[in-house]
Short mmCIF file of C-alpha atoms in Angstrom, two decimals:
data_model
loop_
_atom_site.label_atom_id
_atom_site.label_comp_id
_atom_site.label_asym_id
_atom_site.label_seq_id
_atom_site.Cartn_x
_atom_site.Cartn_y
_atom_site.Cartn_z
CA MET A 1 -10.81 -34.76 43.33
CA PRO A 2 -13.41 -31.74 43.05
CA ALA A 3 -16.94 -32.19 43.93
CA ASP A 4 -19.25 -33.06 41.29
CA PRO A 5 -22.27 -31.14 40.84
CA THR A 6 -24.80 -33.03 40.83
CA THR A 7 -24.27 -34.69 43.96
CA VAL A 8 -26.83 -34.14 46.84
CA GLY A 9 -24.50 -33.12 49.61
CA PRO A 10 -24.59 -30.54 52.55
CA PRO A 11 -25.60 -26.90 51.65
CA GLU A 12 -22.43 -25.36 50.86
CA GLU A 13 -21.56 -21.80 52.75
CA GLY A 14 -22.27 -19.64 49.88
CA LEU A 15 -26.04 -21.12 49.22
CA SER A 16 -27.09 -20.47 53.15
CA GLU A 17 -25.28 -16.93 53.05
CA SER A 18 -27.19 -15.69 49.34
CA LEU A 19 -30.77 -17.32 51.30
CA THR A 20 -29.94 -15.03 54.27
CA GLU A 21 -29.63 -12.19 51.91
CA GLU A 22 -32.34 -13.12 49.62
CA LEU A 23 -34.57 -13.45 52.79
CA ALA A 24 -33.37 -9.37 54.17
CA ALA A 25 -34.09 -8.30 50.83
CA LEU A 26 -37.56 -10.16 50.94
CA ILE A 27 -38.46 -7.91 54.78
CA ASP A 28 -36.91 -4.76 53.00
CA ASP A 29 -38.94 -4.40 49.70
CA GLY A 30 -42.04 -5.38 52.10
CA ARG A 31 -41.05 -2.42 54.56
CA THR A 32 -40.91 -0.29 51.89
CA TYR A 33 -44.12 -1.51 50.24
CA VAL A 34 -46.03 -0.79 53.60
CA SER A 35 -44.35 2.63 53.90
CA ALA A 36 -44.96 3.34 50.05
CA GLU A 37 -49.15 2.13 50.95
CA LEU A 38 -49.43 3.60 54.22
CA ASN A 39 -48.28 7.29 52.76
CA PHE A 40 -50.40 6.88 49.47
CA GLN A 41 -53.20 6.35 51.76
CA LYS A 42 -52.54 9.36 53.92
CA THR A 43 -52.36 11.58 50.96
CA ARG A 44 -55.54 10.42 49.64
CA ALA A 45 -56.87 10.70 52.91
CA SER A 46 -56.18 14.21 52.88
CA LEU A 47 -57.29 14.89 49.63
CA ALA A 48 -60.58 13.00 50.55
CA GLY A 49 -60.90 15.16 53.42
CA LYS A 50 -60.07 18.87 51.12
CA ASN A 51 -62.54 17.71 48.90
CA ALA A 52 -65.47 17.25 51.57
CA GLY A 53 -64.28 20.44 53.35
CA ILE A 54 -65.10 22.39 50.02
CA ALA A 55 -68.15 20.28 48.76
CA LEU A 56 -69.58 21.40 52.71
CA GLY A 57 -68.70 25.28 52.26
CA LEU A 58 -70.34 25.12 48.88
CA ALA A 59 -73.62 23.32 50.25
CA ILE A 60 -73.55 25.92 53.14
CA VAL A 61 -73.14 28.90 50.65
CA ALA A 62 -75.72 27.16 48.58
CA VAL A 63 -78.68 26.78 51.17
CA VAL A 64 -77.81 30.47 52.53
CA VAL A 65 -78.14 31.66 48.25
CA LEU A 66 -81.82 29.62 49.20
CA HIS A 67 -82.67 30.90 52.37
CA VAL A 68 -81.97 34.39 50.17
CA ALA A 69 -84.48 33.10 47.24
CA VAL A 70 -87.15 31.67 49.96
CA LEU A 71 -87.37 35.33 51.55
CA ALA A 72 -87.70 36.96 48.66
CA LEU A 73 -90.62 35.28 47.52
CA ALA A 74 -92.26 35.29 50.55
CA VAL A 75 -91.49 39.45 50.52
CA GLY A 76 -92.64 39.64 46.43
CA LEU A 77 -95.66 37.54 47.91
CA VAL A 78 -96.90 39.74 50.02
CA MET A 79 -96.63 42.96 47.94
CA ALA A 80 -98.39 40.88 45.79
CA LEU A 81 -101.23 40.22 48.28
CA ALA A 82 -101.54 43.99 49.61
CA PRO A 83 -103.29 45.41 47.24
CA LEU A 84 -106.42 42.68 47.72
CA VAL A 85 -106.16 41.65 51.20
CA THR A 86 -104.66 44.64 53.36
CA ILE A 87 -100.95 44.51 54.01
CA TRP A 88 -101.72 42.38 57.36
CA GLY A 89 -103.89 40.14 55.52
CA ALA A 90 -101.48 39.85 52.98
CA ILE A 91 -98.47 38.81 55.61
CA ALA A 92 -101.10 36.50 57.54
CA ILE A 93 -101.62 34.55 54.59
CA VAL A 94 -97.99 34.34 53.65
CA VAL A 95 -96.69 33.38 56.56
CA GLY A 96 -99.69 30.60 57.37
CA GLY A 97 -98.81 29.25 54.14
CA LEU A 98 -94.62 28.88 55.36
CA LEU A 99 -95.75 27.58 59.09
CA ALA A 100 -97.73 25.22 56.65
CA VAL A 101 -95.25 23.79 54.38
CA THR A 102 -93.29 23.35 57.16
CA GLY A 103 -95.20 21.70 58.96
CA LEU A 104 -95.94 19.41 56.32
CA LEU A 105 -92.04 18.89 56.01
CA GLY A 106 -91.51 18.32 59.74
CA TRP A 107 -94.41 16.01 59.91
CA LYS A 108 -92.65 14.19 57.14
CA ALA A 109 -89.50 14.27 58.26
CA ALA A 110 -90.93 12.84 61.44
CA LYS A 111 -92.79 9.98 60.07
CA HIS A 112 -89.75 8.59 57.58
CA GLY A 113 -87.43 9.27 61.45
CA GLN A 114 -89.99 6.62 62.98
CA ARG A 115 -89.25 4.37 60.18
CA ILE A 116 -85.56 4.56 60.59
CA GLY A 117 -86.64 3.52 64.22
CA ALA A 118 -88.66 0.63 63.78
CA ILE A 119 -85.72 -0.69 61.20
CA PHE A 120 -83.77 -1.37 64.46
CA ALA A 121 -86.10 -1.86 66.57
CA ASN A 122 -87.47 -5.62 65.29
CA ASP A 123 -87.13 -7.85 62.38
CA ASP A 124 -89.92 -6.81 60.36
CA PRO A 125 -89.59 -5.75 57.40
CA PRO A 126 -90.99 -1.66 57.70
CA ALA A 127 -92.84 -0.59 55.01
CA ALA A 128 -91.92 0.19 51.50
CA ALA A 129 -90.99 4.12 50.73
CA GLY A 130 -93.33 4.65 48.65
CA GLU A 131 -96.35 4.15 51.11
CA GLU A 132 -97.33 6.68 53.25
#
């Protein structure tokens, strides 16, 4: 008499093999997914690195061009002031002004650096960024 498919009995051999095959396929799919994800992340990191390098190069060129512009401004100021206060006076005024601006910027940078140190030194809230 053939087995009734509606009765509950011991698992058949074919069912066990198909479950094993499904688990093997699932593991294989997982490995494929992990491999694809790793390759995607490597490609994304490579692309980000290339763009970061290009951005850094462009920023360096921009700083060099800005430096040349400041030099041209300084020379122009010396030439404009020379007839009024002699060449040495013009050089002294321009260099003094540039040193004053440099000192002010350095002082502000040091002040903000101290704020950064205070943030990590204790739990007291630092002064607001706009307060000086």
